[in-house]
Amino acid sequence: MTDARKDVRDFMFRGLMFEAEASQFIAAGIQVGADLAQAEERLLSEALAPFSVARRNEALEMARLYSVLHCFENEVRNLIRERLEEKLGAGWQEKLPLKVKSFAESRQKSALDDSWLEGEKSDILGFVDFGQLSTIIIENWSHFEDIMPSQHWLRQRMDELEKARHFIAHNRVLLPSEFQRIYMYIRDWNRVIGL
């Protein structure tokens, strides 16, 4: 047997032995391997270390709020996509409001031209501004009216959330009372839409 094959066999054997022993440790409640949550927390802590405690706390609060808005915005996009595909079929993108569609296509083209920037580029709704999402729903109201109380209800929440989103996206800090308003609107949306 060649040295390389022997090394591979020995490595595999040690791996199997470790796996067998590790399962006993895990069964006993002992952590085996790296705790990814602790590693992420340590990396974040190191990255934020040069800044003041107050600045770090603001950043963490705003990051939590950004995460909620990120999830909300993408759930709205998903709702639009699913509803329009269900009601209008595979060519639903062609039925987007012309102004919104042109805007999104222009942004999509720019993203494709910036080939060095990696990320999702095929979904037209990913290039629609947050504020335009309510326009799409209102322009296709007959496909959404069964799940939303009114266009006024939709517009009010989306307008308020858009203002907060812009504030956060430009790294400005909101007051805690504004956090509560955002959480309230999103909870209300989730309850009504059925998330």
mmCIF file of C-alpha atoms in Angstrom:
data_model
loop_
_atom_site.group_PDB
_atom_site.id
_atom_site.type_symbol
_atom_site.label_atom_id
_atom_site.label_comp_id
_atom_site.label_asym_id
_atom_site.label_seq_id
_atom_site.Cartn_x
_atom_site.Cartn_y
_atom_site.Cartn_z
ATOM 1 C CA MET A 1 0.000 0.000 0.000
ATOM 2 C CA THR A 2 1.377 3.413 -0.937
ATOM 3 C CA ASP A 3 2.024 6.021 1.724
ATOM 4 C CA ALA A 4 -0.693 8.299 0.313
ATOM 5 C CA ARG A 5 -3.334 5.558 0.434
ATOM 6 C CA LYS A 6 -2.250 4.587 3.955
ATOM 7 C CA ASP A 7 -2.497 8.243 5.062
ATOM 8 C CA VAL A 8 -5.995 8.518 3.618
ATOM 9 C CA ARG A 9 -7.067 5.254 5.261
ATOM 10 C CA ASP A 10 -5.657 6.346 8.621
ATOM 11 C CA PHE A 11 -7.351 9.744 8.315
ATOM 12 C CA MET A 12 -10.703 8.110 7.511
ATOM 13 C CA PHE A 13 -10.324 5.665 10.399
ATOM 14 C CA ARG A 14 -9.521 8.452 12.875
ATOM 15 C CA GLY A 15 -12.557 10.373 11.574
ATOM 16 C CA LEU A 16 -14.843 7.401 12.141
ATOM 17 C CA MET A 17 -13.424 6.845 15.633
ATOM 18 C CA PHE A 18 -13.891 10.520 16.485
ATOM 19 C CA GLU A 19 -17.474 10.460 15.189
ATOM 20 C CA ALA A 20 -18.288 7.400 17.318
ATOM 21 C CA GLU A 21 -16.815 8.990 20.430
ATOM 22 C CA ALA A 22 -18.322 12.400 19.690
ATOM 23 C CA SER A 23 -21.837 10.955 19.602
ATOM 24 C CA GLN A 24 -21.287 9.652 23.162
ATOM 25 C CA PHE A 25 -20.183 13.121 24.313
ATOM 26 C CA ILE A 26 -23.131 14.777 22.580
ATOM 27 C CA ALA A 27 -25.518 12.272 24.175
ATOM 28 C CA ALA A 28 -24.038 13.233 27.549
ATOM 29 C CA GLY A 29 -24.744 16.918 26.817
ATOM 30 C CA ILE A 30 -21.144 17.895 26.113
ATOM 31 C CA GLN A 31 -20.597 20.242 23.184
ATOM 32 C CA VAL A 32 -18.348 18.890 20.464
ATOM 33 C CA GLY A 33 -16.993 21.235 17.814
ATOM 34 C CA ALA A 34 -17.342 24.949 17.387
ATOM 35 C CA ASP A 35 -20.433 26.805 18.562
ATOM 36 C CA LEU A 36 -21.271 28.853 15.473
ATOM 37 C CA ALA A 37 -23.427 31.303 17.428
ATOM 38 C CA GLN A 38 -20.566 32.034 19.821
ATOM 39 C CA ALA A 39 -18.135 32.380 16.925
ATOM 40 C CA GLU A 40 -20.439 34.841 15.130
ATOM 41 C CA GLU A 41 -20.952 36.812 18.333
ATOM 42 C CA ARG A 42 -17.191 36.969 18.909
ATOM 43 C CA LEU A 43 -16.554 38.122 15.320
ATOM 44 C CA LEU A 44 -19.202 40.835 15.645
ATOM 45 C CA SER A 45 -17.807 41.894 19.001
ATOM 46 C CA GLU A 46 -14.311 42.183 17.529
ATOM 47 C CA ALA A 47 -15.553 44.200 14.540
ATOM 48 C CA LEU A 48 -17.449 46.616 16.794
ATOM 49 C CA ALA A 49 -14.730 46.864 19.493
ATOM 50 C CA PRO A 50 -13.132 50.117 18.207
ATOM 51 C CA PHE A 51 -16.399 52.041 18.635
ATOM 52 C CA SER A 52 -17.955 53.474 21.773
ATOM 53 C CA VAL A 53 -20.379 51.365 23.796
ATOM 54 C CA ALA A 54 -23.217 53.774 23.002
ATOM 55 C CA ARG A 55 -22.515 53.563 19.245
ATOM 56 C CA ARG A 56 -22.338 49.742 19.415
ATOM 57 C CA ASN A 57 -25.638 49.523 21.280
ATOM 58 C CA GLU A 58 -27.333 51.820 18.745
ATOM 59 C CA ALA A 59 -25.967 49.704 15.906
ATOM 60 C CA LEU A 60 -27.225 46.469 17.439
ATOM 61 C CA GLU A 61 -30.688 47.919 18.049
ATOM 62 C CA MET A 62 -30.878 49.228 14.488
ATOM 63 C CA ALA A 63 -29.583 45.909 13.100
ATOM 64 C CA ARG A 64 -32.439 44.084 14.831
ATOM 65 C CA LEU A 65 -34.943 46.524 13.354
ATOM 66 C CA TYR A 66 -33.328 46.277 9.917
ATOM 67 C CA SER A 67 -33.635 42.482 10.111
ATOM 68 C CA VAL A 68 -37.360 42.734 10.803
ATOM 69 C CA LEU A 69 -37.854 45.191 7.924
ATOM 70 C CA HIS A 70 -35.769 43.018 5.609
ATOM 71 C CA CYS A 71 -37.979 40.013 6.348
ATOM 72 C CA PHE A 72 -41.161 42.076 6.007
ATOM 73 C CA GLU A 73 -40.183 43.662 2.693
ATOM 74 C CA ASN A 74 -39.218 40.348 1.164
ATOM 75 C CA GLU A 75 -42.417 38.695 2.407
ATOM 76 C CA VAL A 76 -44.395 41.463 0.663
ATOM 77 C CA ARG A 77 -42.422 40.804 -2.537
ATOM 78 C CA ASN A 78 -43.128 37.090 -2.161
ATOM 79 C CA LEU A 79 -46.854 37.720 -1.611
ATOM 80 C CA ILE A 80 -46.993 39.834 -4.777
ATOM 81 C CA ARG A 81 -45.085 37.234 -6.785
ATOM 82 C CA GLU A 82 -47.247 34.330 -5.584
ATOM 83 C CA ARG A 83 -50.553 36.144 -6.010
ATOM 84 C CA LEU A 84 -49.821 37.516 -9.464
ATOM 85 C CA GLU A 85 -48.382 34.238 -10.691
ATOM 86 C CA GLU A 86 -51.447 32.411 -9.375
ATOM 87 C CA LYS A 87 -53.932 34.875 -10.860
ATOM 88 C CA LEU A 88 -52.156 35.979 -14.058
ATOM 89 C CA GLY A 89 -49.938 33.030 -14.895
ATOM 90 C CA ALA A 90 -46.290 32.776 -15.875
ATOM 91 C CA GLY A 91 -46.183 36.153 -17.672
ATOM 92 C CA TRP A 92 -47.317 38.133 -14.629
ATOM 93 C CA GLN A 93 -44.229 40.395 -14.772
ATOM 94 C CA GLU A 94 -45.529 41.882 -18.028
ATOM 95 C CA LYS A 95 -48.628 43.088 -16.183
ATOM 96 C CA LEU A 96 -46.729 45.190 -13.622
ATOM 97 C CA PRO A 97 -47.546 48.912 -13.737
ATOM 98 C CA LEU A 98 -45.524 50.346 -16.632
ATOM 99 C CA LYS A 99 -43.697 52.969 -14.570
ATOM 100 C CA VAL A 100 -42.743 50.424 -11.885
ATOM 101 C CA LYS A 101 -41.699 47.843 -14.475
ATOM 102 C CA SER A 102 -39.516 50.337 -16.370
ATOM 103 C CA PHE A 103 -37.870 51.494 -13.153
ATOM 104 C CA ALA A 104 -37.169 47.913 -12.034
ATOM 105 C CA GLU A 105 -35.850 46.854 -15.437
ATOM 106 C CA SER A 106 -33.479 49.833 -15.487
ATOM 107 C CA ARG A 107 -32.126 48.931 -12.060
ATOM 108 C CA GLN A 108 -31.886 45.282 -13.038
ATOM 109 C CA LYS A 109 -29.883 46.199 -16.157
ATOM 110 C CA SER A 110 -27.495 48.283 -14.034
ATOM 111 C CA ALA A 111 -27.031 45.347 -11.677
ATOM 112 C CA LEU A 112 -26.321 42.998 -14.563
ATOM 113 C CA ASP A 113 -23.834 45.498 -16.016
ATOM 114 C CA ASP A 114 -22.073 45.598 -12.639
ATOM 115 C CA SER A 115 -21.089 41.966 -13.045
ATOM 116 C CA TRP A 116 -18.532 42.227 -10.248
ATOM 117 C CA LEU A 117 -21.322 42.727 -7.720
ATOM 118 C CA GLU A 118 -22.624 39.314 -6.765
ATOM 119 C CA GLY A 119 -26.183 38.617 -5.670
ATOM 120 C CA GLU A 120 -29.658 37.803 -6.925
ATOM 121 C CA LYS A 121 -30.282 39.581 -10.219
ATOM 122 C CA SER A 122 -33.010 37.583 -11.966
ATOM 123 C CA ASP A 123 -36.035 38.550 -9.846
ATOM 124 C CA ILE A 124 -37.657 41.729 -11.207
ATOM 125 C CA LEU A 125 -39.392 42.363 -7.862
ATOM 126 C CA GLY A 126 -35.983 42.588 -6.204
ATOM 127 C CA PHE A 127 -35.415 45.810 -8.139
ATOM 128 C CA VAL A 128 -38.741 47.426 -7.250
ATOM 129 C CA ASP A 129 -38.497 50.148 -4.590
ATOM 130 C CA PHE A 130 -40.234 49.484 -1.288
ATOM 131 C CA GLY A 131 -42.736 52.286 -1.946
ATOM 132 C CA GLN A 132 -43.648 50.811 -5.321
ATOM 133 C CA LEU A 133 -44.776 47.529 -3.776
ATOM 134 C CA SER A 134 -48.053 49.069 -2.626
ATOM 135 C CA THR A 135 -48.518 50.547 -6.112
ATOM 136 C CA ILE A 136 -48.279 47.063 -7.617
ATOM 137 C CA ILE A 137 -50.857 45.738 -5.162
ATOM 138 C CA ILE A 138 -53.251 48.659 -5.700
ATOM 139 C CA GLU A 139 -52.926 48.448 -9.504
ATOM 140 C CA ASN A 140 -53.817 44.750 -9.192
ATOM 141 C CA TRP A 141 -56.307 45.232 -6.381
ATOM 142 C CA SER A 142 -58.762 42.592 -7.586
ATOM 143 C CA HIS A 143 -56.099 39.963 -6.844
ATOM 144 C CA PHE A 144 -55.433 41.204 -3.296
ATOM 145 C CA GLU A 145 -58.726 42.591 -1.987
ATOM 146 C CA ASP A 146 -59.706 39.266 -0.437
ATOM 147 C CA ILE A 147 -56.760 39.400 1.976
ATOM 148 C CA MET A 148 -56.448 43.148 2.692
ATOM 149 C CA PRO A 149 -58.978 45.355 4.423
ATOM 150 C CA SER A 150 -58.636 48.341 2.089
ATOM 151 C CA GLN A 151 -56.273 50.265 -0.135
ATOM 152 C CA HIS A 152 -56.133 52.961 2.530
ATOM 153 C CA TRP A 153 -55.030 50.390 5.129
ATOM 154 C CA LEU A 154 -52.316 49.157 2.778
ATOM 155 C CA ARG A 155 -51.078 52.598 1.746
ATOM 156 C CA GLN A 156 -50.950 53.914 5.332
ATOM 157 C CA ARG A 157 -48.819 51.045 6.624
ATOM 158 C CA MET A 158 -46.522 50.902 3.633
ATOM 159 C CA ASP A 159 -45.970 54.684 3.626
ATOM 160 C CA GLU A 160 -45.107 54.716 7.336
ATOM 161 C CA LEU A 161 -42.820 51.712 7.020
ATOM 162 C CA GLU A 162 -41.125 53.193 3.959
ATOM 163 C CA LYS A 163 -40.232 56.339 5.908
ATOM 164 C CA ALA A 164 -38.753 54.253 8.716
ATOM 165 C CA ARG A 165 -36.923 52.044 6.224
ATOM 166 C CA HIS A 166 -35.248 55.066 4.600
ATOM 167 C CA PHE A 167 -34.227 56.350 8.007
ATOM 168 C CA ILE A 168 -32.635 53.019 8.886
ATOM 169 C CA ALA A 169 -31.069 52.458 5.454
ATOM 170 C CA HIS A 170 -29.198 55.757 5.829
ATOM 171 C CA ASN A 171 -27.839 54.736 9.235
ATOM 172 C CA ARG A 172 -29.880 57.171 11.279
ATOM 173 C CA VAL A 173 -31.080 56.083 14.710
ATOM 174 C CA LEU A 174 -34.771 55.882 15.517
ATOM 175 C CA LEU A 175 -36.234 56.425 18.955
ATOM 176 C CA PRO A 176 -37.604 53.378 20.813
ATOM 177 C CA SER A 177 -41.167 54.646 20.347
ATOM 178 C CA GLU A 178 -40.655 54.370 16.581
ATOM 179 C CA PHE A 179 -39.465 50.790 17.019
ATOM 180 C CA GLN A 180 -42.794 50.003 18.629
ATOM 181 C CA ARG A 181 -44.752 51.599 15.788
ATOM 182 C CA ILE A 182 -42.820 49.541 13.210
ATOM 183 C CA TYR A 183 -43.304 46.328 15.171
ATOM 184 C CA MET A 184 -47.016 47.140 15.546
ATOM 185 C CA TYR A 185 -47.519 47.720 11.796
ATOM 186 C CA ILE A 186 -45.676 44.538 10.903
ATOM 187 C CA ARG A 187 -47.583 42.480 13.502
ATOM 188 C CA ASP A 188 -50.827 43.950 12.121
ATOM 189 C CA TRP A 189 -49.801 43.081 8.550
ATOM 190 C CA ASN A 190 -48.811 39.525 9.536
ATOM 191 C CA ARG A 191 -52.095 39.010 11.372
ATOM 192 C CA VAL A 192 -54.199 40.276 8.465
ATOM 193 C CA ILE A 193 -52.217 38.525 5.714
ATOM 194 C CA GLY A 194 -51.942 35.331 7.738
ATOM 195 C CA LEU A 195 -48.224 34.944 8.362
#
